[in-house]
Amino acid sequence: MTVYPSGPQSDPTVQPVPASVVAQVDAADVTLSNPKRAVISLGANLGNRLETLQGAIDALEDTPGLRVKAVSPVYETEPWGVDPGSQPSYFNAVVLVKTTLPPSSLLERGQAIEEAFDRVREERWGPRTIDVDILAYADVVSDDPLLTLPHPRAHQRAFVLVPWHDLDPQAEVPGRGPVAELLAAVGSEGVFPRADLELCLPD
């Protein structure tokens, strides 16, 4: 029977790892992860609107390769592109995420969240339980018809620009310019802050 010496020297795995190696591993991990910053808008005008928005935020956080980093205040707006009073008003918010998902996968996840909340696409500008739109993904500018980046109408919509500016006053819409300047151009009329309502960052 062979008796091996006891003590920390007997097992090479317990040897301290040089700091330089730890630094290299950490650097490699950052390189492999390489999360991208994306901005997503949420809107709901059917059912329990606040609960649905929070549910969508929680669902985004539960997505592998995605973390919700910031959530804007809640705003109330009239529906876009329809006759006044023909639909309930919207609750709108914008969230900032970091993700390793490519834009196409992020789009698929957004659509899956819409489906989970019974989003129905029966008419253009129709009411919806939840609307999940990718406003921007890093600095990507793309005219892909399946996912145009940045969102083709984000720079024109106060209900997007107001909460986006809240989240990041220095933000820019890729290819369009600073959010602050775009917001100054369109104004914030019709976008009402709901200080009595709050969305929470997931735990």
mmCIF file of C-alpha atoms in Angstrom:
data_model
loop_
_atom_site.group_PDB
_atom_site.id
_atom_site.type_symbol
_atom_site.label_atom_id
_atom_site.label_comp_id
_atom_site.label_asym_id
_atom_site.label_seq_id
_atom_site.Cartn_x
_atom_site.Cartn_y
_atom_site.Cartn_z
ATOM 1 C CA MET A 1 0.000 0.000 0.000
ATOM 2 C CA THR A 2 1.408 3.325 -1.018
ATOM 3 C CA VAL A 3 1.021 6.178 1.407
ATOM 4 C CA TYR A 4 0.928 9.595 -0.196
ATOM 5 C CA PRO A 5 2.177 12.578 1.750
ATOM 6 C CA SER A 6 -0.531 14.659 3.316
ATOM 7 C CA GLY A 7 -0.835 18.406 3.249
ATOM 8 C CA PRO A 8 -1.560 21.007 0.597
ATOM 9 C CA GLN A 9 1.417 20.034 -1.550
ATOM 10 C CA SER A 10 -0.098 16.593 -2.282
ATOM 11 C CA ASP A 11 -2.846 17.977 -4.499
ATOM 12 C CA PRO A 12 -1.717 20.343 -7.255
ATOM 13 C CA THR A 13 -5.270 21.682 -7.656
ATOM 14 C CA VAL A 14 -5.052 23.485 -4.343
ATOM 15 C CA GLN A 15 -2.019 25.488 -5.385
ATOM 16 C CA PRO A 16 -2.733 29.205 -5.552
ATOM 17 C CA VAL A 17 -3.363 30.427 -9.073
ATOM 18 C CA PRO A 18 -1.021 33.240 -10.086
ATOM 19 C CA ALA A 19 -2.765 36.588 -10.349
ATOM 20 C CA SER A 20 -1.615 36.944 -13.953
ATOM 21 C CA VAL A 21 -3.466 33.762 -14.900
ATOM 22 C CA VAL A 22 -6.619 34.948 -13.127
ATOM 23 C CA ALA A 23 -6.405 38.215 -15.033
ATOM 24 C CA GLN A 24 -6.053 36.367 -18.334
ATOM 25 C CA VAL A 25 -9.059 34.169 -17.579
ATOM 26 C CA ASP A 26 -11.148 37.170 -16.605
ATOM 27 C CA ALA A 27 -10.105 38.992 -19.769
ATOM 28 C CA ALA A 28 -10.961 35.976 -21.885
ATOM 29 C CA ASP A 29 -14.341 35.716 -20.198
ATOM 30 C CA VAL A 30 -15.123 39.345 -21.008
ATOM 31 C CA THR A 31 -14.055 38.758 -24.601
ATOM 32 C CA LEU A 32 -16.203 35.650 -24.895
ATOM 33 C CA SER A 33 -19.233 37.306 -23.328
ATOM 34 C CA ASN A 34 -18.839 40.615 -25.125
ATOM 35 C CA PRO A 35 -22.302 41.833 -24.148
ATOM 36 C CA LYS A 36 -23.945 44.412 -26.364
ATOM 37 C CA ARG A 37 -26.098 47.268 -25.175
ATOM 38 C CA ALA A 38 -29.647 47.273 -26.500
ATOM 39 C CA VAL A 39 -32.621 49.541 -25.905
ATOM 40 C CA ILE A 40 -36.129 48.083 -25.902
ATOM 41 C CA SER A 41 -39.484 49.860 -25.720
ATOM 42 C CA LEU A 42 -42.540 48.355 -24.075
ATOM 43 C CA GLY A 43 -46.141 49.436 -24.517
ATOM 44 C CA ALA A 44 -49.493 48.059 -23.378
ATOM 45 C CA ASN A 45 -53.066 49.295 -23.652
ATOM 46 C CA LEU A 46 -55.163 46.228 -22.829
ATOM 47 C CA GLY A 47 -55.701 44.405 -19.547
ATOM 48 C CA ASN A 48 -53.609 45.198 -16.482
ATOM 49 C CA ARG A 49 -51.106 47.379 -18.291
ATOM 50 C CA LEU A 50 -48.623 47.901 -15.471
ATOM 51 C CA GLU A 51 -48.603 44.232 -14.525
ATOM 52 C CA THR A 52 -48.034 43.276 -18.145
ATOM 53 C CA LEU A 53 -45.116 45.691 -18.534
ATOM 54 C CA GLN A 54 -43.509 44.310 -15.380
ATOM 55 C CA GLY A 55 -44.110 40.773 -16.614
ATOM 56 C CA ALA A 56 -42.346 41.580 -19.881
ATOM 57 C CA ILE A 57 -39.374 43.052 -17.992
ATOM 58 C CA ASP A 58 -39.164 39.943 -15.822
ATOM 59 C CA ALA A 59 -39.365 37.737 -18.917
ATOM 60 C CA LEU A 60 -36.503 39.658 -20.526
ATOM 61 C CA GLU A 61 -34.414 39.167 -17.381
ATOM 62 C CA ASP A 62 -35.155 35.426 -17.501
ATOM 63 C CA THR A 63 -33.700 35.224 -20.996
ATOM 64 C CA PRO A 64 -30.341 33.404 -21.094
ATOM 65 C CA GLY A 65 -27.623 35.805 -22.220
ATOM 66 C CA LEU A 66 -29.571 38.934 -21.282
ATOM 67 C CA ARG A 67 -29.621 41.216 -18.255
ATOM 68 C CA VAL A 68 -31.942 44.164 -17.679
ATOM 69 C CA LYS A 69 -29.752 47.055 -16.513
ATOM 70 C CA ALA A 70 -32.193 49.972 -16.222
ATOM 71 C CA VAL A 71 -35.931 50.667 -16.425
ATOM 72 C CA SER A 72 -37.483 54.051 -17.233
ATOM 73 C CA PRO A 73 -40.409 55.717 -15.478
ATOM 74 C CA VAL A 74 -43.899 54.896 -16.754
ATOM 75 C CA TYR A 75 -45.650 57.252 -19.173
ATOM 76 C CA GLU A 76 -49.226 57.296 -20.391
ATOM 77 C CA THR A 77 -49.960 58.179 -24.014
ATOM 78 C CA GLU A 78 -52.804 58.087 -26.472
ATOM 79 C CA PRO A 79 -52.562 55.393 -29.162
ATOM 80 C CA TRP A 80 -50.545 56.266 -32.247
ATOM 81 C CA GLY A 81 -52.185 56.458 -35.673
ATOM 82 C CA VAL A 82 -55.846 55.990 -34.633
ATOM 83 C CA ASP A 83 -58.834 58.221 -33.900
ATOM 84 C CA PRO A 84 -58.777 59.805 -30.417
ATOM 85 C CA GLY A 85 -60.816 57.814 -27.909
ATOM 86 C CA SER A 86 -61.086 54.756 -30.142
ATOM 87 C CA GLN A 87 -58.691 52.724 -27.942
ATOM 88 C CA PRO A 88 -57.545 52.737 -24.324
ATOM 89 C CA SER A 89 -54.444 54.770 -23.559
ATOM 90 C CA TYR A 90 -51.016 53.164 -23.435
ATOM 91 C CA PHE A 91 -48.558 52.710 -20.636
ATOM 92 C CA ASN A 92 -45.065 53.061 -22.124
ATOM 93 C CA ALA A 93 -41.583 52.419 -20.811
ATOM 94 C CA VAL A 94 -38.063 51.837 -22.114
ATOM 95 C CA VAL A 95 -35.553 49.343 -20.769
ATOM 96 C CA LEU A 96 -31.803 49.144 -21.218
ATOM 97 C CA VAL A 97 -30.351 45.654 -21.493
ATOM 98 C CA LYS A 98 -26.983 44.060 -22.022
ATOM 99 C CA THR A 99 -27.034 40.892 -24.045
ATOM 100 C CA THR A 100 -24.878 38.359 -25.832
ATOM 101 C CA LEU A 101 -27.790 37.481 -28.120
ATOM 102 C CA PRO A 102 -27.543 38.631 -31.734
ATOM 103 C CA PRO A 103 -30.270 41.031 -32.896
ATOM 104 C CA SER A 104 -32.240 38.262 -34.641
ATOM 105 C CA SER A 105 -32.429 36.188 -31.456
ATOM 106 C CA LEU A 106 -33.369 39.239 -29.413
ATOM 107 C CA LEU A 107 -36.204 39.884 -31.881
ATOM 108 C CA GLU A 108 -37.386 36.279 -31.545
ATOM 109 C CA ARG A 109 -37.373 36.609 -27.756
ATOM 110 C CA GLY A 110 -39.386 39.825 -27.924
ATOM 111 C CA GLN A 111 -41.958 38.172 -30.168
ATOM 112 C CA ALA A 112 -42.136 35.162 -27.839
ATOM 113 C CA ILE A 113 -42.870 37.496 -24.925
ATOM 114 C CA GLU A 114 -45.619 39.171 -26.950
ATOM 115 C CA GLU A 115 -47.135 35.768 -27.702
ATOM 116 C CA ALA A 116 -46.905 34.740 -24.041
ATOM 117 C CA PHE A 117 -49.045 37.757 -23.174
ATOM 118 C CA ASP A 118 -51.534 36.931 -25.945
ATOM 119 C CA ARG A 119 -50.533 39.731 -28.283
ATOM 120 C CA VAL A 120 -52.808 39.607 -31.327
ATOM 121 C CA ARG A 121 -51.778 41.195 -34.627
ATOM 122 C CA GLU A 122 -55.119 41.744 -36.347
ATOM 123 C CA GLU A 123 -54.733 45.317 -37.529
ATOM 124 C CA ARG A 124 -52.072 47.946 -37.980
ATOM 125 C CA TRP A 125 -52.009 50.298 -34.978
ATOM 126 C CA GLY A 126 -54.450 47.927 -33.247
ATOM 127 C CA PRO A 127 -54.671 47.628 -29.464
ATOM 128 C CA ARG A 128 -52.303 45.154 -27.883
ATOM 129 C CA THR A 129 -51.640 43.554 -24.533
ATOM 130 C CA ILE A 130 -47.926 44.152 -25.013
ATOM 131 C CA ASP A 131 -45.663 45.606 -27.656
ATOM 132 C CA VAL A 132 -41.943 44.789 -27.470
ATOM 133 C CA ASP A 133 -39.778 46.765 -29.900
ATOM 134 C CA ILE A 134 -36.013 46.856 -30.255
ATOM 135 C CA LEU A 135 -35.138 50.535 -30.565
ATOM 136 C CA ALA A 136 -31.378 50.129 -30.933
ATOM 137 C CA TYR A 137 -28.718 47.435 -30.707
ATOM 138 C CA ALA A 138 -25.202 48.730 -30.045
ATOM 139 C CA ASP A 139 -24.327 51.003 -32.977
ATOM 140 C CA VAL A 140 -25.869 48.713 -35.584
ATOM 141 C CA VAL A 141 -27.542 50.350 -38.569
ATOM 142 C CA SER A 142 -29.384 47.846 -40.750
ATOM 143 C CA ASP A 143 -32.222 48.014 -43.264
ATOM 144 C CA ASP A 144 -33.036 44.317 -42.969
ATOM 145 C CA PRO A 145 -36.832 44.174 -43.484
ATOM 146 C CA LEU A 146 -37.169 41.601 -40.701
ATOM 147 C CA LEU A 147 -35.455 43.881 -38.180
ATOM 148 C CA THR A 148 -34.590 47.441 -39.161
ATOM 149 C CA LEU A 149 -32.049 48.997 -36.777
ATOM 150 C CA PRO A 150 -32.437 51.402 -35.223
ATOM 151 C CA HIS A 151 -36.235 51.199 -35.119
ATOM 152 C CA PRO A 152 -37.365 53.135 -38.223
ATOM 153 C CA ARG A 153 -39.756 55.406 -36.329
ATOM 154 C CA ALA A 154 -38.033 55.704 -32.943
ATOM 155 C CA HIS A 155 -36.621 59.137 -33.777
ATOM 156 C CA GLN A 156 -40.142 60.470 -34.451
ATOM 157 C CA ARG A 157 -41.974 59.159 -31.405
ATOM 158 C CA ALA A 158 -42.097 61.171 -28.215
ATOM 159 C CA PHE A 159 -43.430 58.185 -26.249
ATOM 160 C CA VAL A 160 -40.128 56.439 -27.071
ATOM 161 C CA LEU A 161 -37.768 59.398 -26.814
ATOM 162 C CA VAL A 162 -39.040 60.738 -23.473
ATOM 163 C CA PRO A 163 -38.414 57.559 -21.427
ATOM 164 C CA TRP A 164 -35.229 56.816 -23.400
ATOM 165 C CA HIS A 165 -33.906 60.252 -22.476
ATOM 166 C CA ASP A 166 -34.815 59.557 -18.840
ATOM 167 C CA LEU A 167 -32.691 56.420 -18.894
ATOM 168 C CA ASP A 168 -29.721 57.927 -20.684
ATOM 169 C CA PRO A 169 -29.636 61.682 -21.359
ATOM 170 C CA GLN A 170 -26.494 61.191 -23.475
ATOM 171 C CA ALA A 171 -27.992 58.445 -25.653
ATOM 172 C CA GLU A 172 -27.885 58.565 -29.435
ATOM 173 C CA VAL A 173 -30.074 56.924 -32.031
ATOM 174 C CA PRO A 174 -27.536 55.357 -34.402
ATOM 175 C CA GLY A 175 -27.507 57.266 -37.653
ATOM 176 C CA ARG A 176 -30.067 59.806 -36.368
ATOM 177 C CA GLY A 177 -28.307 61.754 -33.651
ATOM 178 C CA PRO A 178 -28.680 62.469 -29.925
ATOM 179 C CA VAL A 179 -31.952 61.483 -28.295
ATOM 180 C CA ALA A 180 -32.050 64.886 -26.562
ATOM 181 C CA GLU A 181 -31.974 66.736 -29.895
ATOM 182 C CA LEU A 182 -34.540 64.427 -31.484
ATOM 183 C CA LEU A 183 -36.834 64.893 -28.484
ATOM 184 C CA ALA A 184 -36.438 68.675 -28.660
ATOM 185 C CA ALA A 185 -37.496 68.511 -32.308
ATOM 186 C CA VAL A 186 -40.663 66.455 -31.781
ATOM 187 C CA GLY A 187 -41.617 67.754 -28.319
ATOM 188 C CA SER A 188 -43.181 65.798 -25.483
ATOM 189 C CA GLU A 189 -46.811 66.792 -25.914
ATOM 190 C CA GLY A 190 -49.203 63.972 -25.099
ATOM 191 C CA VAL A 191 -46.647 61.997 -23.079
ATOM 192 C CA PHE A 192 -47.832 62.104 -19.484
ATOM 193 C CA PRO A 193 -45.615 60.938 -16.608
ATOM 194 C CA ARG A 194 -47.256 58.511 -14.198
ATOM 195 C CA ALA A 195 -45.327 59.212 -11.013
ATOM 196 C CA ASP A 196 -47.844 57.053 -9.131
ATOM 197 C CA LEU A 197 -46.697 53.959 -11.020
ATOM 198 C CA GLU A 198 -43.341 52.227 -10.907
ATOM 199 C CA LEU A 199 -41.639 49.388 -12.708
ATOM 200 C CA CYS A 200 -38.943 47.467 -10.864
ATOM 201 C CA LEU A 201 -35.618 46.059 -11.928
ATOM 202 C CA PRO A 202 -35.748 42.273 -11.552
ATOM 203 C CA ASP A 203 -33.967 40.911 -8.492
#
